[in-house]
Amino acid sequence: MTISQTLKSRQSNAVVAGVATKGIFVERAENSELWDVDGRRFIDFAAGIAVNNTGHRHPRVMAAVAEQARQFTHTCFHVAPYESYVRLAERLNAMVDTGEENRTMLVTTGAEAVENAIKIARAHTGRSAVIAFSGAFHGRTMLGMALTGKVVPYKKGFGPFPADIYHVPFPGAFSGVSATDSLSALDSLLASDVDPERVAAFIIEPVQGEGGFNAAPTELLRGLRLRADKHGIVLIADEVQGGMARTGKMLSIEHSGIKPDLVTLAKGLAGGFPLSAVVGKATVMNSAHPGGLGGTYAGNPIAVAASHAVLDIIEDENLCKRANWIGETISARLKTIARRQGMERIGDIRCHGAMIAFELVDDRDGKIAAPLLTTQIVAEAEQRGLMLLSCGTRFNVIRLLPPLTIPESVLDEALDILEASLESAFSKIGPAENAS
């Protein structure tokens, strides 16, 4: 029995079954690679789900953390505030373009940032309703699940959820839903189900994460901005997965030129340390009363120090540009594979900087999802030393999230493994086995 198998057995006897995991028990990690307890090496195309954009244990992040640990590790910002929190707020205020003067609050997780953004929007408008999108993922808290537009595994069996949450379809060229369709559905919702004067916020991922890496067309974001301005609704951009240089810009909404009122940040914000933020217009952010926002660990000084280092690394190492190069390199290889052997199975390739996904189907014309093939590819890659994640509302999308600091030689090796994994999975699972 391997050490990993022993740990898996211990996990099943000690950890709640609802916490699903892979079978890779990590022992150490460096940049874009990690090694498990049995000495196996893996190339990491998950990056902790877009957390380690600057790689595992970037030397500058680790140095900043070590220096902060020598000073203090926790005081609670409410009790004894510290300069580094204030300075990070200043930097994030300058980074996010809302078209106005900004304010920032720091918390710990992406879900916590989303919850606080909704609290702030409700305080600002005096309204309760929130409109989100199908396929969205906004967290695992009760409000986060209510906002999330995917039932399995996130919402199944956990209701009822908070009221006054509505969803409209998210557009996607492959799914056949256009931006016009989405806006028409939104207008129908506002006419038939919820008075726009009761809506506090629209919340949208400019590039969906769990939904399958579908990007919101500029037409949709522009339509949301127009309707938000018309009805006094707060427009929230959830940048938890798509932010921090992942798509080739600091924020994924920057590609559209549309300015949000509030932005939520997390994941890549602190290079592997738990930190999140809500950044937005001062006129909106300051609506909450003193004492209404915060938390015991909100803006932990260790994570704040890491975040300062991350912002420096992104600028100094030009990671936005590198994200675009990584995306171009990966998508070119995927297109080559699709042309040669996977045309009927790789139905769509979506590339937004280094936020890349491909959708697997049984029938390209019928767009029948291939979840079994997707699972097989992930398993084949893991056997060969490449960590992959799946996503999508139909469980048939593989997402590729390498660290933006991945060396070129390691990226090439990973793509060779990916191609071999696809070839093996295609040979083992035929289209007839995948109908769903």
C-alpha angles and dihedrals in degrees: 000000000000123000088249092054091049091051091048089055091048090048093054089053096045111027125067112259092233090071100083119198143170119253095248111110106195122220101174140352137197127186105308098351137072136184125214129220090269093055096255115148122223133186107225115230091161101059090199087303096311093320101112097055087145091047132254113311098351104200093235092050092049092048092051091049093048092050092049091048089057090057105040137316104204140004101146110251090239091059104037113004123205137212096239091065091051092047092049090051088052091051094048091047088056093044098054116071111210094148090248142065110293140214129198138207123190126216135157116256137031092247090052090052091050093049091051092047089055091046090052093047091051092047091049097047102029087228133117112203122099128190120208134165139257113262092026124140117202103156146290101271116104092262091040090054091047089055093044115097100208122082103194121086100354106050105019111122097355103096159145094082131195113291130242095049117130135182135208127189117277113225125244130167093218093049091048096239113130130201087250089055091051094048091047090052090049092051090048090051091050090049099044112024114021131024109237087225087065095051115103100181151001111216121194140163105227085211113023117230111192089021091071108273094285112162122223108241116240088242090062095046091047090050091051091049092051093048092045091053092045095051102030093250122155114239111215122193111203103212096166094120102016098047136085099058094307095126097038095272129068089252126025092223089064089077089069099045090229115137117221126208095225134016129198118211133184137120103057093029095093108022098247100334122108109260135131137172146199112214124180153116113332090224089061101032094052092057093091115088121246110278093022094102134048140055142224095267096026109137095005108203094231091054092043090055089050091050093054088054091048092054090050092048094049090054100038096044093040092232095171089063091043091051089059092049091050091050093049091049095049097042091049090055092046091051090051091052091047092051093048104043116338104059093119093044107037096066099173139006118205120191126181105166106293092344099096132165139169126203120221122214140172097215116028092199095044093038093221108177119242106208094157091054089048092053091047093053092051090050094046091050092049091052088054095047105265123119115216135172130210128213142158133108089266094045091239104108127095115205124205117207110164119173110268087235095059111138115244093240092053091047090053090049091050092051091051088053091047092052092049090048092051092049092050094047093046089053094048100044120046126198094257092064094056106056110136 
